[in-house]
Coordinates of C-alpha atoms and ligand atoms in Angstrom, one line a residue:
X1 CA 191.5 77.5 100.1
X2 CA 189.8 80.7 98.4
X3 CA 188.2 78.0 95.8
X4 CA 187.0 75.3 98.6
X5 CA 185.4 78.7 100.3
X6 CA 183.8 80.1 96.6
X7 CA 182.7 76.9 96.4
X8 CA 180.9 75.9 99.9
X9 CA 179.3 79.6 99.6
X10 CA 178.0 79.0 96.0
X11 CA 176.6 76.0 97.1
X12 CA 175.1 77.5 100.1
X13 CA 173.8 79.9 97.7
X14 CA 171.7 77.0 95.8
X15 CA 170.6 75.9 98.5
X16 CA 169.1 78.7 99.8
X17 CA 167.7 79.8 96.5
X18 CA 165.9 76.5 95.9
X19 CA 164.6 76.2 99.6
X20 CA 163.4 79.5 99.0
X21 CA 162.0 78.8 95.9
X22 CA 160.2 75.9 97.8
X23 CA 159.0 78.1 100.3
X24 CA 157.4 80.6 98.2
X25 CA 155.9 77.8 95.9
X26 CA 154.5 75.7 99.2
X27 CA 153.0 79.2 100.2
X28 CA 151.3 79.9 97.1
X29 CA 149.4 76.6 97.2
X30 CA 148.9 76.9 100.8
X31 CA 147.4 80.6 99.7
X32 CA 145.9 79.2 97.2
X33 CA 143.6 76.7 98.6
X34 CA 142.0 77.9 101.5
X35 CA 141.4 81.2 99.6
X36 CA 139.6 79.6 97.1
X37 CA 137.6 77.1 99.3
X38 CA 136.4 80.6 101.2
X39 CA 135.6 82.9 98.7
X40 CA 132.0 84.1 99.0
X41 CA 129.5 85.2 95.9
X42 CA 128.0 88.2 96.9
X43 CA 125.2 89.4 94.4
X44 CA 124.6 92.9 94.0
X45 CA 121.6 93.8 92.2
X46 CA 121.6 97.7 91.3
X47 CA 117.8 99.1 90.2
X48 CA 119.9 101.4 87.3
X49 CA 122.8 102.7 86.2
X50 CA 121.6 105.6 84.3
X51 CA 122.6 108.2 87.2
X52 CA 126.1 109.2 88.2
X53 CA 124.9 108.7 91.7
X54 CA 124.0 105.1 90.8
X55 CA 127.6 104.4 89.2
X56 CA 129.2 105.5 91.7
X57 CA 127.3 103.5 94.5
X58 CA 128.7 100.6 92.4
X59 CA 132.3 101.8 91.9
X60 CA 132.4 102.0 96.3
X61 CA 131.1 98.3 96.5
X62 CA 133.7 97.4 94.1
X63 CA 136.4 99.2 95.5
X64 CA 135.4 98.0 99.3
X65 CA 135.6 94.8 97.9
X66 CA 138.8 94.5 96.3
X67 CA 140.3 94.8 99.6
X68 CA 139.2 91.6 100.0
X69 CA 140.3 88.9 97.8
X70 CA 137.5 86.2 100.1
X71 CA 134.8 88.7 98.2
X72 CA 133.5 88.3 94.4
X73 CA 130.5 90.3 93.9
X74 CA 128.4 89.5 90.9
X75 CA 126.9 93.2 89.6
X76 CA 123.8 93.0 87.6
X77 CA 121.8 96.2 86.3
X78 CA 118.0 96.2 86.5
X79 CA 117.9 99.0 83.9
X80 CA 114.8 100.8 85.5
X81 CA 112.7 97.6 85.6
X82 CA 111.5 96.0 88.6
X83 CA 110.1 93.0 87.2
X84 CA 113.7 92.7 85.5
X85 CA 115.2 93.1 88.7
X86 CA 113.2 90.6 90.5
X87 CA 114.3 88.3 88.0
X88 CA 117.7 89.4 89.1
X89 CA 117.3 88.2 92.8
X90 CA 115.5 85.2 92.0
X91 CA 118.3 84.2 89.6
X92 CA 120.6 84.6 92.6
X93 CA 119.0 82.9 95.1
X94 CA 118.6 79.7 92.6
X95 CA 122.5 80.0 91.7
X96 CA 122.9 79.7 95.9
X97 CA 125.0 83.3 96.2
X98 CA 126.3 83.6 100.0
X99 CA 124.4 86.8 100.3
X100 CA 122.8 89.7 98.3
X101 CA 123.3 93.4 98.1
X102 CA 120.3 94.9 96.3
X103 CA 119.0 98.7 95.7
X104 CA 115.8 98.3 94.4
X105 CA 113.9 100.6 92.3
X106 CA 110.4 100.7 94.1
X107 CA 109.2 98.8 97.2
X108 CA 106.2 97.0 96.5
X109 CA 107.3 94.7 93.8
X110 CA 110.7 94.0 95.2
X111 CA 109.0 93.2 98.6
X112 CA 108.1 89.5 98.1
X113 CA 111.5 87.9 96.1
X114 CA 113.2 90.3 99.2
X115 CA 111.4 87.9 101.6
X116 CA 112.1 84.7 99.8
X117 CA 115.8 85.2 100.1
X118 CA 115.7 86.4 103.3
X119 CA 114.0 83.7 104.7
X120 CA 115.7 81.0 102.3
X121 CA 118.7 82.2 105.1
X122 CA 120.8 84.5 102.3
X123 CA 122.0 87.6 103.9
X124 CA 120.3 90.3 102.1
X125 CA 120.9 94.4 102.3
X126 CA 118.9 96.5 101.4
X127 CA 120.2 99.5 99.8
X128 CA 119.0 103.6 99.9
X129 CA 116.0 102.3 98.5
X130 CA 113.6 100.6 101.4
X131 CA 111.1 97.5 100.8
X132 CA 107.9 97.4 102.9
X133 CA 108.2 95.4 106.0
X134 CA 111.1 93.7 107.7
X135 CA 112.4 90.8 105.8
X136 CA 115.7 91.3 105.3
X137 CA 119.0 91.2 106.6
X138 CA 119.4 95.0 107.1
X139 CA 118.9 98.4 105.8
X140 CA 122.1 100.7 105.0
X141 CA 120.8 104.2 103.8
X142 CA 120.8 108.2 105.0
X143 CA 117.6 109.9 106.6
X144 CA 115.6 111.2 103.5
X145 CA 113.0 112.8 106.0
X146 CA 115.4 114.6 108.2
X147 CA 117.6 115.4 104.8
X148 CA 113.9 116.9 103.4
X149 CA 113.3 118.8 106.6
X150 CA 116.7 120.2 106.5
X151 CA 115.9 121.7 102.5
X152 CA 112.9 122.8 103.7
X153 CA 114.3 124.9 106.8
X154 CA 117.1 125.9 104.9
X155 CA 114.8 126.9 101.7
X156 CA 112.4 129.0 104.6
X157 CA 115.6 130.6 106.1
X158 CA 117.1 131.5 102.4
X159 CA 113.6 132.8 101.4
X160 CA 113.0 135.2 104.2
X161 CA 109.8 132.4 104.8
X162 CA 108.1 133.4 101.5
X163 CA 107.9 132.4 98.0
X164 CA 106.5 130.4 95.0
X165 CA 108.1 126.8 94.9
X166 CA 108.4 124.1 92.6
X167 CA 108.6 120.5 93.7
X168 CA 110.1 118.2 91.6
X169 CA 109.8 114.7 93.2
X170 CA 111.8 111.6 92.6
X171 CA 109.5 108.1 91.9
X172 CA 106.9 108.3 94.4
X173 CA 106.8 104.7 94.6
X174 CA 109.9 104.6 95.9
X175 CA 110.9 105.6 99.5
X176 CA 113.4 108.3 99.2
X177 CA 110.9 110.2 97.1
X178 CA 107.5 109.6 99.7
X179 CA 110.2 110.5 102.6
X180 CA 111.8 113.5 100.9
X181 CA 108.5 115.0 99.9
X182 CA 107.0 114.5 103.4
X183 CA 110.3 115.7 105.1
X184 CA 110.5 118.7 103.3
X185 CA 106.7 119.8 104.1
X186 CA 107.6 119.2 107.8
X187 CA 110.3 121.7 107.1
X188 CA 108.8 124.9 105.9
X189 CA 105.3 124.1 107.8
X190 CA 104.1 127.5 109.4
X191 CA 106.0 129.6 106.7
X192 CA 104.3 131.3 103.6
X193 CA 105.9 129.6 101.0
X194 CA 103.6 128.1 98.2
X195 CA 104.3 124.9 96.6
X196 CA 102.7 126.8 93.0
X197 CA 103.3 123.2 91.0
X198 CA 104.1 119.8 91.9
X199 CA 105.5 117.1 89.5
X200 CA 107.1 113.0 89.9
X201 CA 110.4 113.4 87.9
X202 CA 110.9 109.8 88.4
X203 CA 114.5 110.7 89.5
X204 CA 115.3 111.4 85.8
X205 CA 117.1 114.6 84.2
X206 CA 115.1 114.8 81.3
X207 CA 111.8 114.1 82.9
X208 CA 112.6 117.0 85.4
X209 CA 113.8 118.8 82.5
X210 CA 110.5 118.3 80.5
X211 CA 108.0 118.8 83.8
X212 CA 110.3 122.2 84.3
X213 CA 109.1 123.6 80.9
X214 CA 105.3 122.9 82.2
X215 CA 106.0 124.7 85.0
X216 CA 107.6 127.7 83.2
X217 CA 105.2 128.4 80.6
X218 CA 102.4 128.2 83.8
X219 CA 103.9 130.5 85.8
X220 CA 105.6 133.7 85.7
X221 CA 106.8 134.1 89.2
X222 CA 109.3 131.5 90.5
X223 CA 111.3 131.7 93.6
X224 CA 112.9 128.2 94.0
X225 CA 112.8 124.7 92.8
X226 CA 113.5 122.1 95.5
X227 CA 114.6 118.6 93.3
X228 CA 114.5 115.4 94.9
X229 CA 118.1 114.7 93.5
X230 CA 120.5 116.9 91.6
X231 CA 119.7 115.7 88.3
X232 CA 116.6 116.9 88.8
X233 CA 117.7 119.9 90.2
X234 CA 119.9 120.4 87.1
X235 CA 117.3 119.4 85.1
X236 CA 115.4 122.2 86.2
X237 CA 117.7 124.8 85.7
X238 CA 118.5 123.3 81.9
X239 CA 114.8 124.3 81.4
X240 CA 115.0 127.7 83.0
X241 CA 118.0 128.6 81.3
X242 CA 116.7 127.4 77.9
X243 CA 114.1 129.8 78.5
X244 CA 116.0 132.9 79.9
X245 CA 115.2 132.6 82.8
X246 CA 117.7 131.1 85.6
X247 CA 118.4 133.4 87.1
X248 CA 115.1 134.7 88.6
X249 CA 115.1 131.7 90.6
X250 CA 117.3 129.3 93.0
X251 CA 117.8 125.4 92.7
X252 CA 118.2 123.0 94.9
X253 CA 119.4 118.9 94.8
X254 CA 120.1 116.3 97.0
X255 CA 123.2 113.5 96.6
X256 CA 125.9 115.9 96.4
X257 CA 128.5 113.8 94.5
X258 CA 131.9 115.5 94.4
X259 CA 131.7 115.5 90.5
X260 CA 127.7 116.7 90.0
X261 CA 125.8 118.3 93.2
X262 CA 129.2 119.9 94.7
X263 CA 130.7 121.0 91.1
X264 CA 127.0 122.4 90.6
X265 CA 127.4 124.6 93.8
X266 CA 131.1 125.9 93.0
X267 CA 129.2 126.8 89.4
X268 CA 126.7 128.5 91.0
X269 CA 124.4 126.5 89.4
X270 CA 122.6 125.0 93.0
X271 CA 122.1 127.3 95.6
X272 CA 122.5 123.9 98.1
X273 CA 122.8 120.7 97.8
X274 CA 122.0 117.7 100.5
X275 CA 124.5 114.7 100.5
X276 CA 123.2 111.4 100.4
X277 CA 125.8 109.2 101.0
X278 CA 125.6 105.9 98.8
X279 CA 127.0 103.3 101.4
X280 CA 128.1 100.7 99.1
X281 CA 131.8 100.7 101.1
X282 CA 129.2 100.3 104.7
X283 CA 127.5 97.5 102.4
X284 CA 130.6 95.7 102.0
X285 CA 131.9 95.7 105.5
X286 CA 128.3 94.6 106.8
X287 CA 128.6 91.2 104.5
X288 CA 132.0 90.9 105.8
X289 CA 130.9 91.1 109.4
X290 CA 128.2 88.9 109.2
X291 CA 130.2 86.3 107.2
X292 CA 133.2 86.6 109.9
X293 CA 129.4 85.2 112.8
X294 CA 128.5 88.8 113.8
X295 CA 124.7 89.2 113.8
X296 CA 124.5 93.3 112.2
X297 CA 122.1 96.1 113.1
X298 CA 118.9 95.9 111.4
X299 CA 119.7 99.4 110.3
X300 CA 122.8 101.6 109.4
X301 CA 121.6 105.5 109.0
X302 CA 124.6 107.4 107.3
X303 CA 124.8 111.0 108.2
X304 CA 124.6 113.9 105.9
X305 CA 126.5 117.2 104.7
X306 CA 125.0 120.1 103.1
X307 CA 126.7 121.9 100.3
X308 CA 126.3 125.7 99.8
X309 CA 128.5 128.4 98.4
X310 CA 129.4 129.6 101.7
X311 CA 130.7 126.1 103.0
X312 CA 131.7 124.0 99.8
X313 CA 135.2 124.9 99.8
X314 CA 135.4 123.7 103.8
X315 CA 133.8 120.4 102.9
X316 CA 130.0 121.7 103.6
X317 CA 128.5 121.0 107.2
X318 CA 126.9 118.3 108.9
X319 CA 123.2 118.0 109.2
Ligands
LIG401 C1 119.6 107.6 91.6 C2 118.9 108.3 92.6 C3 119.6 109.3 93.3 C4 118.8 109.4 94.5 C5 118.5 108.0 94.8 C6 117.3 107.7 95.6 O1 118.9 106.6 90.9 O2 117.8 108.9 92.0 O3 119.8 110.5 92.6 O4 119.4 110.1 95.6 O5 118.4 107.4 93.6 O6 117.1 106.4 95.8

């Protein structure tokens, strides 16, 4: 009796096991092949990687997309070069990609190839960086004017209204750095600071750094130096510092990355900086939308913290 019933539940026990086994196996395939009939090419074409900012815009496209095993994004790096990274978007628009996530490096010259994919019928988002008119999919990027007011009211407020500044701007063929200048005179109009020396940093450290040594051996009174991005900013004070001088003056940067803008605050090294957000995870979950039928905004404006001594270790305060 106790062998018949070892025996019936060993069998049971194979039978189970290999129905299982046929289970998972059926379920793989059935995984398996619609997955792979659905996935989507996305390609992302990133102007450069040669700032932290830039990496890490990247890393969140990457990371919002690994959620999602329908996505494979193809990255390509423009290295600074827009005829390079019109090359990029032509490349993808012959190779048929389902839609294209680009951050170009100036507007003019990625206008046109923009326009061809756009109206070919890829998706395309444009990233931080605008084109000139409206042929694209959508625009995902924070308010560089309002961000620029708010530096300039804050650099008034900090300044008691007066003071000898230094303006480092980011590529002025590029919109962030037109609408980050322009903000930024909005915001201390009708005060009595002086803009003593003005200089296009390109974005880049060492530019800043080198423009910074200009403006040093010009002038002997400095107040401030408002950067168009913390590289920049930290550009600036590499310069100042070199010289002896840091501390006679305040800095101030805009991204605000937790491992460069924010760790420059907590060092004392910024006075302030101004967040601006990357949105490659908001990229992401347009592409997603609009692949799943839904018809997106024609433009996403992120919201941004500002990061000063007093609030960086609360998480800084919206603008
Ligand atoms: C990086 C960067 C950032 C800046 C953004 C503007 O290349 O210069 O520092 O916020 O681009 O497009």
């Amino acid at each position: 009796m106790k062998t018949k019933l070892f025996l019936s539940i060993a069998a049971s026990l194979v039978i189970f096991a290999c129905g299982k086994k046929e289970d998972e196996s059926t379920a793989k395939v059935n995984k398996a092949a619609p997955a792979a009939a659905k996935q989507k090419i996305i390609g992302m074409s990133q102007c450069n990687l040669g700032e932290p900012w830039r990496v890490q815009m990247n890393e969140d496209i990457r990371l919002a997309a690994a959620k999602r095993p329908e996505l494979k994004i193809i990255f390509k790096d423009a290295q600074n070069d827009s005829l390079k990274q019109v090359a990029q978007i032509e490349e993808f628009i012959s190779a048929g990609v389902d839609a294209i996530i680009v951050s170009p490096k100036e507007a003019a010259p990625l206008t046109p190839v923009i326009k061809t994919a756009f109206e070919k019928g890829i998706p395309v988002i444009v990233l931080d960086r605008r084109v000139n008119g409206d042929k694209y999919t959508c625009f995902i990027g924070a308010d560089n004017k309002k961000i620029g007011k708010a530096a300039g009211e804050w650099i008034v407020k900090k300044l008691g209204g007066k003071g000898n500044i230094i303006e480092l701007k980011g590529l002025m063929t590029s919109t962030p750095g037109q609408d980050r200048h322009s903000g930024f005179r909005a915001g201390i109009k009708g005060s009595d600071l002086e803009i003593i020396f003005e200089a296009d940093m390109k974005w880049l450290e060492p530019q800043a750094r080198k423009e910074m040594e200009s403006a040093l051996a010009r002038f002997k009174d400095i107040n401030l130096v408002y950067a168009h991005n913390d590289p920049g900013a930290h550009g600036a004070y590499l310069a100042a510092k070199a010289a002896g001088r840091e501390k006679e003056m305040l800095f101030v940067g805009i991204d605000g990355l937790p491992q460069e803008g924010r760790m420059y605050v907590k060092q004392g090294v910024l006075a302030a900086s101004f967040e601006y957000p990357t949105g490659g995870k908001e990229a992401v979950d347009t592409v997603v939308d609009i692949f799943g039928g839904k018809k997106p905004e024609k433009e996403i404006t992120l919201k941004s913290h500002v990061f000063t001594k007093e609030n960086i270790d609360k998480g800084g305060e919206w603008l």
